[in-house]
Amino acid sequence: MKKICIIALALLLQAAYRTATGQTRPEAEDGENAVQADLRRQTFDFDWKFYLGEAEEAVAPGYDDSRWEDIQLPHDWSVCHPFDSTISRGWDMGFLPGGTGWYRKTFHLPAACKGRTVSVLFDGVYHQSNVYINGKNLGFHPYGYTGFEYDLTPYLKYGADNVLTVRVDHSDSPTSRWYSGSGIYRHVWLTVTRPVRIATWGTCVTAPRITDASADVRIQTTVENHTSARQSVTLESRVLDPLGNVVQTVSSSSDIPKKRSADIEQLVAVGQPQRWSIHTPRLYRLLSIVRINGEEADRCETPFGIREIRYDPDRGFFLNGENIKMKGVNIHQDAGSLGVAMPDRAHERRLEILKEYGCNAIRCSHNPPAPEFLDLCDRLGFLVIDEALDKWKSGYYAKYFDEWWQKDLSAMLLRDRNHPSIVMWSIGNEVDEQNDTTGVGKARAKMLQDYVHRVEPTRPVMVAIAPGGEWNPNSSMMRPYNRSGFNETLDIVGYNYQEPWYVDDKKAFPNRIMFGAEVFTYYRGRKENMRGYFPVNPWYDVVKNDFIFGQFIWAGIDYLGECYRWPAKGWPGGLFDVCMFEKSRAAFHRSVWNDRPAVRIAVADQSLQLPLVKDHWSWPHLVSHWNFPQYLDQVIEVQTVTNCESVELWTSSFAFGRRYTADYANNTIVWHVPYKAGKIWAKGYNGDAEVASCELQTSGKPSRIVLAADREMLSADGQDLSHITVLLVDDHGIVVPDSDVQITFEVTGNGRLIGLDNGNLMSDEMLKGNKRTTYFGKALAIVRSSRKEGTIAVKATAPGLPESTLTIKSRK
């Protein structure tokens, strides 16, 4: 009785919490909870129930969950709560809570499914999950970043309702060193097939030989026989070009014993292959069809790319014979107010913005990403480092390492091996074993790397190495990972914050392949200490050394967690904030990574109250506006960052003439300008031709709110998003950066508000709810479509300002 009272009280508190924060239950829709017997892969994201707290009785199929919260996936419960400065080690999780959560989904399985094989695939659950079907425990999966599948078939009821229950235990939060979120935060899929089927992640496509005239395409397909008899199968594999034309077909036969699987290998030649590259990311598709006695038993499609990668210790990285520098960023997987529960469109928007910026490479730090993220990298043309683990036998993974490292590596390698965007596997980051001098660390690195080579041998393996150990400015050998042979075990060595050692290590280890796996955004270190505060950007170490094939900035995008100290809620050292608003500091890498002529204006002012970040990962405080009444008639520092040969600068009252980029460090021309309200503008020139310009104007007082959606037509699939940029502007439409106001949002119709943010990681405002204060005159509202066609009305109001409205449409 006591337990029942506690659960009832918790349910009341949850309801009160949702009411207080403006969160409402998802709109009632026609539940798509009936499984389709003739659809191989079907989404299992909708019509879930959720309860935060312990509820052991929920395992029972007949448990009454009617008072639980209605949710859909992806779902992250941590991001729905207020920030709490009292949480133990709260800086890792952004001062957001973990806990234990329960999920239940009731679904109807038609009688037509009898005799079929039915399985459920979870793309990611954070973490320590137990899954049950109709009260039967299917298994335990501890790691929060790899997918896993369970066969439901033996425990299902046909022509009746079934209950899938998931317990997620994040009560030991924090676990990762950054914001991990909590819950079933990626997609869930139900697979319904005949009992002879192609295995999940069972198709592998490689191109071992590529010429302009032809490419050998090797196909390996794992076919499973779930029946109690031997089966003779025929596998037909069709290769479709990027336009959908069938360019090759091959068939093979195999006998598969009962309850066993078989790997069927095939080889075809594709004429005049269209190669995948970062400039032209062309994708082929493999259509696999399994037949028994001429009758189709299963089919699936696998996208793949034809491309060649090569690493050279002296000249770096080559893609299809082209020498390419990786212009990369490290990113974590949260997106501010969405937490880690990111619909596909959220990934797509981030990548589109990075692509336009000039970024061509992503390091997935420090875990395998969502599969849709990699699909997008394939389609948009990014180079990807797919990273399995952060630490090995330290940190929270230590207790699972011995039992789970092979399973988790396999999950990443088998799932991701067909992505042409992936050009490297990473097996760890700043692992403690790098400093071991007994041979244990070296042996462990070799064990993991050898396993990767056996499972997926077409890409090299790396570990990101932290600076540390015994520092000696005169000897690279003093660092323990150079003495022990740890680094020499690896195919590739990723250097974290060690630019001053590149040249010395190249001399000491001439065959080592190396790159900057993590680099500072602005300052360069020195040999004696990684904190050198030397204001020459580490990008130039990549440019002047052919053997360094690229760098990955820490971090490309701000993220929750890994806070410096309260009241910071995350890491604000990125080029973009959590809203994907480009920062003033990002102008440097835009200028050196992007061929399009550009010039940007920023004002340097160390008195600005910007979010806290660790010192050497910071940047001189910069903003791009012209509202500085406190400096009237005083000289202030103005920077023009550019890839143009020269720049001219004007204010409303003065012309400063032309200056040449080559005369200044960091592609940044420094000016000293007497401040007066009005306008400041710059023009960039190559020779005498004007090729770029930039202008800032002093704003007046706020007069209205502008709502600008990135997409005003959505798919009515319950997952599509519109990201609405919210601007506080004056009578002339100029953004007002210094008079921020709290805005209230209301969304009605066939969609709902799922996130509000402003990029300020110092804010105490909740990331969910319906109110948000602008930051430098901007905010972001994220609206998700429902599964019904129609319109979505968005209204924004603030005291003293007229209401602003926006209409978004959705269709099937």
CSV table of C-alpha atoms in Angstrom, one decimal, residues 91-92 94 177-179 330-336 350 365-366 497 518 554-563 569-574 576-578 583 613 617 761:
chain,number,residue,atom,x,y,z
A,91,TRP,CA,28.9,19.9,-14.2
A,92,ASP,CA,29.2,16.7,-16.2
A,94,GLY,CA,24.9,20.3,-17.2
A,177,ARG,CA,32.0,13.4,-19.0
A,178,TRP,CA,29.5,15.4,-20.9
A,179,TYR,CA,25.7,15.7,-21.2
A,330,ASN,CA,34.4,17.6,-32.8
A,331,ILE,CA,30.7,17.5,-31.9
A,332,HIS,CA,28.7,15.9,-29.1
A,333,GLN,CA,25.2,14.7,-29.9
A,334,ASP,CA,23.0,17.1,-27.9
A,335,ALA,CA,21.3,20.1,-29.4
A,336,GLY,CA,20.5,22.4,-26.5
A,350,ARG,CA,23.4,21.2,-38.1
A,365,SER,CA,33.1,12.6,-29.9
A,366,HIS,CA,33.2,10.3,-28.1
A,497,TYR,CA,46.4,19.9,-28.1
A,518,GLU,CA,41.4,18.0,-30.8
A,554,TRP,CA,37.2,21.4,-29.9
A,555,ALA,CA,34.4,22.1,-30.3
A,556,GLY,CA,32.5,22.9,-33.4
A,557,ILE,CA,29.2,23.4,-31.6
A,558,ASP,CA,28.5,24.3,-28.0
A,559,TYR,CA,27.0,21.5,-25.9
A,560,LEU,CA,25.4,20.8,-22.5
A,561,GLY,CA,27.5,19.5,-19.7
A,562,GLU,CA,31.3,19.5,-19.1
A,563,CYS,CA,30.7,22.9,-17.5
A,569,LYS,CA,25.3,24.7,-18.0
A,570,GLY,CA,27.6,23.6,-20.8
A,571,TRP,CA,30.6,24.1,-22.9
A,572,PRO,CA,30.4,27.5,-24.7
A,573,GLY,CA,33.7,27.3,-26.6
A,574,GLY,CA,32.4,26.3,-29.9
A,576,PHE,CA,28.4,27.9,-33.1
A,577,ASP,CA,26.1,28.1,-30.1
A,578,VAL,CA,23.5,25.4,-29.3
A,583,LYS,CA,29.6,33.3,-33.3
A,613,VAL,CA,34.7,28.4,-20.7
A,617,TRP,CA,39.7,27.0,-25.0
A,761,LEU,CA,24.6,28.5,-21.5
